[in-house]
Short mmCIF file of C-alpha atoms in Angstrom, two decimals:
data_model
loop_
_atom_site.label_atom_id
_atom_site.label_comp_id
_atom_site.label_asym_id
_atom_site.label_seq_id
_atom_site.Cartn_x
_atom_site.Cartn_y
_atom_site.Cartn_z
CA UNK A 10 -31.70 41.00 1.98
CA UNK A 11 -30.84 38.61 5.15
CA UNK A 12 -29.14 39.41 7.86
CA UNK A 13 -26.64 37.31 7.34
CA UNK A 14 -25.88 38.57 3.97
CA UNK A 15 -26.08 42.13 5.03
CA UNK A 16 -23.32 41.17 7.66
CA UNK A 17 -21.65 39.12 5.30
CA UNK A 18 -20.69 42.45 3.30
CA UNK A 19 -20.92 44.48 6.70
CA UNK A 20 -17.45 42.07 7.76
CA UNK A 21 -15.62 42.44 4.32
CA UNK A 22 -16.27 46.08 4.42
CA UNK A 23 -14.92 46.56 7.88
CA UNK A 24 -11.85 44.53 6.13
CA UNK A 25 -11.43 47.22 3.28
CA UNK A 26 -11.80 49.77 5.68
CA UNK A 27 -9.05 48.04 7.96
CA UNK A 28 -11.49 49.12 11.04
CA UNK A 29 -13.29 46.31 14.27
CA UNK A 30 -16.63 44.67 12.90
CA UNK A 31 -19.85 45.15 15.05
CA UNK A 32 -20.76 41.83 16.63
CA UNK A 33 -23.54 40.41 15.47
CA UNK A 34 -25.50 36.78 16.41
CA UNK A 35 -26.85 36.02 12.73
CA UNK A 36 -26.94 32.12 11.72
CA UNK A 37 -23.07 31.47 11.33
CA UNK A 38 -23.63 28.09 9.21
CA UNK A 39 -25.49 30.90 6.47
CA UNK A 40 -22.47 33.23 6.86
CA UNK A 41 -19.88 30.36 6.41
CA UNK A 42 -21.90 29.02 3.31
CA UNK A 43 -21.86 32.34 1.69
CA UNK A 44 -18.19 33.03 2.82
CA UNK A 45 -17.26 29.27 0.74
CA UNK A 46 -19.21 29.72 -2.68
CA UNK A 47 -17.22 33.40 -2.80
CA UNK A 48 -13.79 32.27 -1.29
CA UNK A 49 -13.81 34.83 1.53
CA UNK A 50 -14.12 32.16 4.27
CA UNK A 51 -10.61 33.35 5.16
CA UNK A 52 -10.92 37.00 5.10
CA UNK A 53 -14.72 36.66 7.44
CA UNK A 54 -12.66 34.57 10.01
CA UNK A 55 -10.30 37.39 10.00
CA UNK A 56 -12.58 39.92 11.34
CA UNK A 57 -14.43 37.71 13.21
CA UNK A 58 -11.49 36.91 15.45
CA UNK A 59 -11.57 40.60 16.39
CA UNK A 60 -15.09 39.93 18.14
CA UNK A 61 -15.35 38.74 21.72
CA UNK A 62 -16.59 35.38 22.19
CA UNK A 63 -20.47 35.99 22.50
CA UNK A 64 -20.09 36.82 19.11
CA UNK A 65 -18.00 34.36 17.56
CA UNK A 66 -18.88 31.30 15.69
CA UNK A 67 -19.09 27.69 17.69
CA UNK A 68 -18.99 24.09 16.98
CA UNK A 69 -18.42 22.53 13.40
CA UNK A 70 -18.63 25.92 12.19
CA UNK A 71 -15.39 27.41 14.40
CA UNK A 72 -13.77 24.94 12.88
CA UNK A 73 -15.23 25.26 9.61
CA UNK A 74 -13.75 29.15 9.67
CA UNK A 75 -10.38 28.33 11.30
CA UNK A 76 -9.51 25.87 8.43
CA UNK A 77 -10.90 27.91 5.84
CA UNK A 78 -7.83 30.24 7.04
CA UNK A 79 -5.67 27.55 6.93
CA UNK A 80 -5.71 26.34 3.77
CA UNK A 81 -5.85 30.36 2.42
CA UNK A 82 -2.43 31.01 4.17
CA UNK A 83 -1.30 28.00 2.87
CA UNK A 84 -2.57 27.89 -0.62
CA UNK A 85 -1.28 31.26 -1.23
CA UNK A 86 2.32 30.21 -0.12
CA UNK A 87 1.76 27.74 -2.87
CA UNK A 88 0.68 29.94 -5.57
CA UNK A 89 3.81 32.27 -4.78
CA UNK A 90 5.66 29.50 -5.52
CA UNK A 91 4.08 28.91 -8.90
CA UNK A 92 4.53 32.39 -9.87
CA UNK A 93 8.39 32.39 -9.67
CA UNK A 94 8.39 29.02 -11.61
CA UNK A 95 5.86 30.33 -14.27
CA UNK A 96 8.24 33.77 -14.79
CA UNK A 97 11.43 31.46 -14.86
CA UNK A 98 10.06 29.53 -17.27
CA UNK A 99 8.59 31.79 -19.49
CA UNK A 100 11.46 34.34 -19.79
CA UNK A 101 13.44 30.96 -20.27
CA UNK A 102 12.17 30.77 -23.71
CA UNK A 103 12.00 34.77 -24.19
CA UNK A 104 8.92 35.62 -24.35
CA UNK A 105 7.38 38.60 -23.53
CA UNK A 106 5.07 38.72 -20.73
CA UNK A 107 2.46 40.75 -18.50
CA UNK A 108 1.09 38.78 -15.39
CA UNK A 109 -2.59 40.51 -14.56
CA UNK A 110 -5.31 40.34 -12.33
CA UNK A 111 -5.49 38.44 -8.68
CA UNK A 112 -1.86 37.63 -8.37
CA UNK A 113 -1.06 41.39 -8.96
CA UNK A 114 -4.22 42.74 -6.85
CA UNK A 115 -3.07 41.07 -4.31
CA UNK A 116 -0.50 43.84 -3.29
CA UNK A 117 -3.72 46.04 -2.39
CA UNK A 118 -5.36 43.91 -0.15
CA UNK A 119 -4.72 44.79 4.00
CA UNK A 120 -3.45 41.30 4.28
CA UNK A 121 -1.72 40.05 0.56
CA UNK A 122 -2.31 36.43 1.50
CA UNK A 123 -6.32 36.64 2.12
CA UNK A 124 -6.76 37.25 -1.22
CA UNK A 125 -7.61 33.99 -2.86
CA UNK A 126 -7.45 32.84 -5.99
CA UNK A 127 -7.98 29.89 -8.09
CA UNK A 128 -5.10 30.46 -11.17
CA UNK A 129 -2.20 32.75 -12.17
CA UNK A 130 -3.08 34.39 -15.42
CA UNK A 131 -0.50 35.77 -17.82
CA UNK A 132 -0.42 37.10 -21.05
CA UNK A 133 2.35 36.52 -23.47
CA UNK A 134 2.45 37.48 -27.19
CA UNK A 135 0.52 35.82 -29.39
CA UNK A 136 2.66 33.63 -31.73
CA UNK A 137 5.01 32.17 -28.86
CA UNK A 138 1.73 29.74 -27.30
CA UNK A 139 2.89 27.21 -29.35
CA UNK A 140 6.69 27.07 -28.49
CA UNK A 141 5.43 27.27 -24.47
CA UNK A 142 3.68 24.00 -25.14
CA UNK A 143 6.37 22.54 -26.79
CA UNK A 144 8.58 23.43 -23.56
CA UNK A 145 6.30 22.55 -21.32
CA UNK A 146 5.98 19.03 -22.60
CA UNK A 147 9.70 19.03 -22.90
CA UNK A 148 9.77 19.91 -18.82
CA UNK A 149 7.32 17.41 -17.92
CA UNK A 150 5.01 19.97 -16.70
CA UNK A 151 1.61 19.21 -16.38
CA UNK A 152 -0.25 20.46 -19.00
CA UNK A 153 -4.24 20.81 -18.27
CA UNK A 154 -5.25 22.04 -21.33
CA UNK A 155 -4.61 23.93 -24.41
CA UNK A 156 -7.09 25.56 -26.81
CA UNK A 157 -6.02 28.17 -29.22
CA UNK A 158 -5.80 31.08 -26.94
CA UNK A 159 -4.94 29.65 -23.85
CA UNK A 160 -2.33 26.93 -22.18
CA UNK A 161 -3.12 25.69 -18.53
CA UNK A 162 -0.38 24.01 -16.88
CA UNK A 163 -0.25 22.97 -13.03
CA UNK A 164 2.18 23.77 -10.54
CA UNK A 165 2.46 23.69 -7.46
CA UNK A 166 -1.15 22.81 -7.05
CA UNK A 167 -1.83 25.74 -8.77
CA UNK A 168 -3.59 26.41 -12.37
CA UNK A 169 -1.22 28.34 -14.70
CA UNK A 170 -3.49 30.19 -17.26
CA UNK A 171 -1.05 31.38 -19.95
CA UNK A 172 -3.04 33.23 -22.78
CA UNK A 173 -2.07 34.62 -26.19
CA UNK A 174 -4.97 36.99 -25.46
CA UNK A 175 -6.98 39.18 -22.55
CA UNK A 176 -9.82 37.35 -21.40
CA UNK A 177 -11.53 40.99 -21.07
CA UNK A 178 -15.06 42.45 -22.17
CA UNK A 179 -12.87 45.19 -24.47
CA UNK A 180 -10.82 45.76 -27.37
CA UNK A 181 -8.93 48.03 -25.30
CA UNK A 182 -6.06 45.70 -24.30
CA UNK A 183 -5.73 44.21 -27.56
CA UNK A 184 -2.58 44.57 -27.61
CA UNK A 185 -1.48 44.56 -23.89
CA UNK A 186 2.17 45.57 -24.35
CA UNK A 187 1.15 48.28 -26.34
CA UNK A 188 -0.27 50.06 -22.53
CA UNK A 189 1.87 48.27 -20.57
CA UNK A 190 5.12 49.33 -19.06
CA UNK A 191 8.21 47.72 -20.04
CA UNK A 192 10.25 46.80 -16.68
CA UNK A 193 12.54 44.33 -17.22
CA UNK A 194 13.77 42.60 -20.69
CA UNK A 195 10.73 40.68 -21.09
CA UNK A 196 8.65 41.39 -17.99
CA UNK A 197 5.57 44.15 -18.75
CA UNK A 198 3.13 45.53 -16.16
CA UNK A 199 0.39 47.66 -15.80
CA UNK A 200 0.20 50.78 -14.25
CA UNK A 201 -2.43 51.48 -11.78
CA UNK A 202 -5.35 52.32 -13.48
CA UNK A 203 -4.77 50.25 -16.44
CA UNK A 204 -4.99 47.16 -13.45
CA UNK A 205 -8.52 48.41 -12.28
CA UNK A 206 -9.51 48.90 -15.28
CA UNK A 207 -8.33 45.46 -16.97
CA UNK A 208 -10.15 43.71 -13.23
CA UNK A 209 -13.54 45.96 -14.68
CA UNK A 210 -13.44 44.29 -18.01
CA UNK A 211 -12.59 41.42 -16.76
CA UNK A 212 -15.03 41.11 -14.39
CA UNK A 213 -17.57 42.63 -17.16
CA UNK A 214 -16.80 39.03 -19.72
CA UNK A 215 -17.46 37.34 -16.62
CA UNK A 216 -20.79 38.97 -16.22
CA UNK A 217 -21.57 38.67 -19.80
CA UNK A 218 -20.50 34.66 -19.57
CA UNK A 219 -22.24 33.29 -16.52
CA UNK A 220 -21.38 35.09 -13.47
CA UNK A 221 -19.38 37.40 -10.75
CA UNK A 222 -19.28 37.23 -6.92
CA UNK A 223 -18.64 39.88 -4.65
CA UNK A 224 -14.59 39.22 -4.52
CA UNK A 225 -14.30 41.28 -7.79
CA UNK A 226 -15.78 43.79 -6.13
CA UNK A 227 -13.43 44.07 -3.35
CA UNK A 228 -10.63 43.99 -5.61
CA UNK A 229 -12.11 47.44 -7.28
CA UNK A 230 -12.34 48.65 -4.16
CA UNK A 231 -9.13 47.74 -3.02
CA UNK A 232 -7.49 49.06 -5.97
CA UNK A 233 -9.30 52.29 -5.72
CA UNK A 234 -7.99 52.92 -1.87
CA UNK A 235 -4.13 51.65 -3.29
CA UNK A 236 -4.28 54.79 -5.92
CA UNK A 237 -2.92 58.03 -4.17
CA UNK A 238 -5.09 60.95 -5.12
CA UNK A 239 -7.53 58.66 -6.75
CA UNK A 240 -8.69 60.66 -10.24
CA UNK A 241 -12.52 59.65 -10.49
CA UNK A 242 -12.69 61.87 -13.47
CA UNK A 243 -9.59 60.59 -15.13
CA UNK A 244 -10.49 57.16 -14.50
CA UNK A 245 -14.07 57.40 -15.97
CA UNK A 246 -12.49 58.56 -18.82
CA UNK A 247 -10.32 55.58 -19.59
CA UNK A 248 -13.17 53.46 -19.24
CA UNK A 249 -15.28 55.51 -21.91
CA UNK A 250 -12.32 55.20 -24.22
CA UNK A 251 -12.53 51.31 -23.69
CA UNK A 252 -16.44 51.17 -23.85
CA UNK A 253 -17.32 49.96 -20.27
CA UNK A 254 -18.20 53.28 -18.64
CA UNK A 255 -21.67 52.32 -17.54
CA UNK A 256 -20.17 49.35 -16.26
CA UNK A 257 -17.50 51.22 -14.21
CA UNK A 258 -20.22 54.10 -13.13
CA UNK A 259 -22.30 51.11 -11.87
CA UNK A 260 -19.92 48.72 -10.17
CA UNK A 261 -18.31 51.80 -8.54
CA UNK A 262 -21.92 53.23 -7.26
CA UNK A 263 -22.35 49.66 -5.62
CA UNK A 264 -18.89 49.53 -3.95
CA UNK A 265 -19.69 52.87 -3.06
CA UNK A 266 -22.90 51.70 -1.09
CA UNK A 267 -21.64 48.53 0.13
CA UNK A 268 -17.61 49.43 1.24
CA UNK A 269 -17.75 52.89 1.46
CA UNK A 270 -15.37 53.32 -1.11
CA UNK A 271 -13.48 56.29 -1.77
CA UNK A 272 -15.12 57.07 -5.27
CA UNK A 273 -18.04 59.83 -5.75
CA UNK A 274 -21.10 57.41 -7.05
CA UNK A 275 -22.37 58.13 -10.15
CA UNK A 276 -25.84 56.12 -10.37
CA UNK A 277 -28.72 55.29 -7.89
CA UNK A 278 -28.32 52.09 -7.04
CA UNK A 279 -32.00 51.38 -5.59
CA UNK A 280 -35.04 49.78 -6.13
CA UNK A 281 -34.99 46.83 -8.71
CA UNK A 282 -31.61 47.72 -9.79
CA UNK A 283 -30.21 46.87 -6.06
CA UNK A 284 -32.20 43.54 -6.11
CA UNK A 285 -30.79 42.38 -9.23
CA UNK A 286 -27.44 43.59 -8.37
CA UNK A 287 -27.47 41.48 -5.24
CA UNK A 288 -28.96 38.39 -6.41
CA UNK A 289 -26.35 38.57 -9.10
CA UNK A 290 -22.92 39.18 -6.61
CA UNK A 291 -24.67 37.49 -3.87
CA UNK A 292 -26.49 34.55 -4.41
CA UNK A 293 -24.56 33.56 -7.79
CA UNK A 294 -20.81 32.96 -6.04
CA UNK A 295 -17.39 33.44 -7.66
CA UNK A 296 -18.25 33.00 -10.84
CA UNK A 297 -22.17 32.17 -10.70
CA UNK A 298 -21.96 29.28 -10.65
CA UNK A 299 -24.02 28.51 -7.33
CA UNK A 300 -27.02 30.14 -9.62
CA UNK A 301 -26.84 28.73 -12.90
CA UNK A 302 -25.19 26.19 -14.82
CA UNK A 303 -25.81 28.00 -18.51
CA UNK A 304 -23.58 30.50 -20.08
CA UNK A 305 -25.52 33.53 -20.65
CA UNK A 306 -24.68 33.16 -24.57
CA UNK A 307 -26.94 30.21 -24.51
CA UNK A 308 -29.94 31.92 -23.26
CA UNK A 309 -29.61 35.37 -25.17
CA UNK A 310 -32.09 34.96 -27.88
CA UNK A 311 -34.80 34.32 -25.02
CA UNK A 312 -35.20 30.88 -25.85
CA UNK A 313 -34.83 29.02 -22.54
CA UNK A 314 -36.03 25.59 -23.48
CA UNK A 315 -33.80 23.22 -21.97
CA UNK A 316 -32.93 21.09 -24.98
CA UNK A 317 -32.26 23.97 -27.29
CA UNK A 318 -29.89 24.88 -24.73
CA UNK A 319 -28.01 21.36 -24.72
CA UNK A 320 -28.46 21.22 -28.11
CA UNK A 321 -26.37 24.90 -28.71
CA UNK A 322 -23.54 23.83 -26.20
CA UNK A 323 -23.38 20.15 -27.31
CA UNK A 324 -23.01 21.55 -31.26
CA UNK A 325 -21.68 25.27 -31.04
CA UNK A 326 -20.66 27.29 -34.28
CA UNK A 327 -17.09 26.54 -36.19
CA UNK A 328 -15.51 29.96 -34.70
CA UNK A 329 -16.10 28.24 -31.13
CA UNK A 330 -14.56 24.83 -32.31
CA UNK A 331 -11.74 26.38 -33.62
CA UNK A 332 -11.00 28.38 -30.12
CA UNK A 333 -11.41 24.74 -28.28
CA UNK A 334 -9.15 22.42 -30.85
CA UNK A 335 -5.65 23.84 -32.26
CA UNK A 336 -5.78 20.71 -34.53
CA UNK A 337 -8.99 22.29 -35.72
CA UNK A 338 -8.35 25.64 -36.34
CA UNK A 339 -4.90 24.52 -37.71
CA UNK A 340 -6.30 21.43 -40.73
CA UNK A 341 -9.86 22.76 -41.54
CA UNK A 342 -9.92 18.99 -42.71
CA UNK A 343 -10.61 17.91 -39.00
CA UNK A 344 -14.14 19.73 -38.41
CA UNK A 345 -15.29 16.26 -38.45
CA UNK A 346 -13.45 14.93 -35.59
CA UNK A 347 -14.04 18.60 -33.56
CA UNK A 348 -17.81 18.23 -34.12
CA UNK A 349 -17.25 14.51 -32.45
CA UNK A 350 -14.92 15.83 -29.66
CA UNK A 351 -17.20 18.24 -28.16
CA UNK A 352 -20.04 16.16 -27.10
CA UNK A 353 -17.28 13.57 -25.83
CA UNK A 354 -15.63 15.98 -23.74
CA UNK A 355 -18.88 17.50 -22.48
CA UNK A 356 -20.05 14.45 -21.00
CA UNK A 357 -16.81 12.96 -19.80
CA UNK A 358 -13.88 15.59 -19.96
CA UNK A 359 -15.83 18.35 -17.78
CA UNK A 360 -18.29 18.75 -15.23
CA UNK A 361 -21.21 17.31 -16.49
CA UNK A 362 -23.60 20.30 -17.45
CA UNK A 363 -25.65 18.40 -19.42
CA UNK A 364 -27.12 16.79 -15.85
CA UNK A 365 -26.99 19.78 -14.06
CA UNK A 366 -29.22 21.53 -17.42
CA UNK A 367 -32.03 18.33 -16.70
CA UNK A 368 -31.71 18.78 -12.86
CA UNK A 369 -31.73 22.53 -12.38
CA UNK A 370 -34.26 24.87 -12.94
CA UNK A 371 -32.44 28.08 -11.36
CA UNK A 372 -30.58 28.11 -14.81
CA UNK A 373 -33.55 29.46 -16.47
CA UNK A 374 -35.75 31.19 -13.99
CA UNK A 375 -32.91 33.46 -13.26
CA UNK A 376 -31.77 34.70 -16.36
CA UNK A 377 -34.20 37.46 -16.52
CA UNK A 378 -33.07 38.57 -13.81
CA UNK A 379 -29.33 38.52 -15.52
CA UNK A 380 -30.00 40.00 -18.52
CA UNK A 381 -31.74 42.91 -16.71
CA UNK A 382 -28.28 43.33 -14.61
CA UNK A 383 -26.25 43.02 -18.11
CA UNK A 384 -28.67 45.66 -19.83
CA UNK A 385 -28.44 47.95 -17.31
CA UNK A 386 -24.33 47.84 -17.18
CA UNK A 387 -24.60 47.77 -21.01
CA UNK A 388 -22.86 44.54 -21.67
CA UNK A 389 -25.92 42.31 -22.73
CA UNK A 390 -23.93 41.29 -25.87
CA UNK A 391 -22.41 38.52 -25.61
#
């Protein structure tokens, strides 16, 4: 590992640990890059301002940090914002709903508004998508996108993910309001460890997909230190009952070794295991996407050739079309068009991954090294 990454997670865990970062003179243009592809930029400028000068950032890069604040403080203003409009309107047209994930975990990090996040996702029951869309269009809201299990919307700069069901590596929140708690007429939440347990899973599809960054992992950590008298036992547990234990006895081990965090570890992390782990949360960003450009389901038969792999995502299976075009899965009559869409809206619609397939060569090399970190956490079906 560098020295800049190693300070990279030595800063965020002096932020979980609310305690004054050692100085360090490391190559601050490294630090910044990694801080960007994981949206932390905010929360290393943080703790660097805690430094004296000899140790601080200068030049481009200063400024690089001190707007990467900006824009966090600001952007989260926005998003708080959108989350007032998004509850209006859904309880407008009565629907049930449980908001999860970063605009919840939020309320466990030292400072709410460094924790960054790209959408507000909430889950509403299943059969009222359709009459949100209706409204929606009704409101003149913008609408992004709508597949079968999903509506985006925009507001307030922000993406509004409103799903009909968890985007989670788990049948255990099938049916969300079944484990929720009920606390207003329509409004659900979940409790504590249902939260860290719904970030695991989530962060587990996301593993399984393409990619997580280290973010994730602060939010288990974070979550862990909210929990008074955290039950390791108790928690471990719940995540056998939802099939992700070796996952959870993992993820925690690494927080464990990189934050400090209050949870006894479980597994060695050591060795090849650590190597994978931090190419994965390191060098892949957010999401992964710094690493690859290939969802791991197109690689999992070990067939890396690159136009099999354009071939599977330019012509996936029915199920798949059916999840991307209501019309679709509504008149079985309109496979035909479907089939046509895709391709279309992979080459103009979206990022272009059929360029970034031709172009980039990381896609492949480094999905051994991915499945090895999905087989070891036990989530290598995807």
């Amino acid at each position: 590992m560098t020295d800049e990454k190693k300070y990279f997670i030595e800063l965020l865990s002096s932020f979980v640990n609310r305690s004054v970062p050692t100085g360090r003179r490391v190559d601050f243009n490294e630090l910044f890059r990694l801080a960007d592809i994981h949206d932390v930029a905010g929360i290393i400028d943080n703790q660097l301002k805690q430094l004296d000068g000899e140790f601080l950032p200068q030049g481009n890069v200063k400024s690089y940090f001190n707007q990467s604040l900006g824009y966090t403080v600001k952007n989260y203003a926005l998003r708080e914002n959108a989350y007032q409009l998004t509850k209006d309107f859904i309880i407008s047209n009565g629907c049930r709903f449980v908001f999860v994930k970063g605009i919840n975990v939020k309320r466990y990090y030292p400072q709410p508004e460094l924790r960054t996040s790209g959408d507000i996702d909430v889950i509403v029951d299943g059969g009222m998508l359709e009459k949100l869309y209706n409204s929606a269009k009704e409101k003149g809201y913008v609408i992004k996108d709508y597949v079968s299990h999903t509506l985006t919307l925009k507001l307030f700069k922000t993406d509004i993910e409103i799903h009909s069901q968890p985007d989670v590596f788990s049948d255990y929140f099938d049916d969300i309001f079944a484990v929720a708690d009920k606390t207003d007429d329509f409004e659900y939440s979940l409790n504590e460890y249902n939260e860290l347990l719904f970030v695991l899973c989530h962060l587990a599809k996301h593993l399984a997909y393409r990619g997580a960054g280290i973010r994730m992992l602060l939010d288990i950590d974070l979550i862990i230190r909210g929990i008074g008298n955290f039950d390791s036992d108790y928690f471990f547990e719940m995540c056998s009952k939802a099939n992700i234990l070796k996952t959870a006895e993992t993820l925690t081990s690494l927080c464990k070794l990189w934050f400090d965090t209050p949870i006894k570890s479980t597994v060695d992390i050591s060795g090849e295991l650590l190597a994978n782990l931090e190419n994965v949360f390191l060098d892949g960003g957010s999401f992964g996407y710094e690493m690859n450009s290939v969802p791991t389901r197109y690689l999992s038969d070990g067939n890396n050739s690159k136009f099999k792999v354009m071939l599977k995502m330019a012509f996936p299976s029915r199920e798949y079309l059916k999840i991307c075009y209501p019309y679709y899965n509504k008149h079985a009559f309109l496979y035909p068009v479907a089939r046509i869409n895709r391709p279309i809206d992979g080459l103009f619609k979206k990022k272009n991954r059929a360029k970034e397939i031709i172009n980039n060569g990381s896609s492949f090399s480094d999905s051994g090294v991915r499945f090895e970190v999905l087989k070891e956490l036990g989530i290598e079906k995807v």
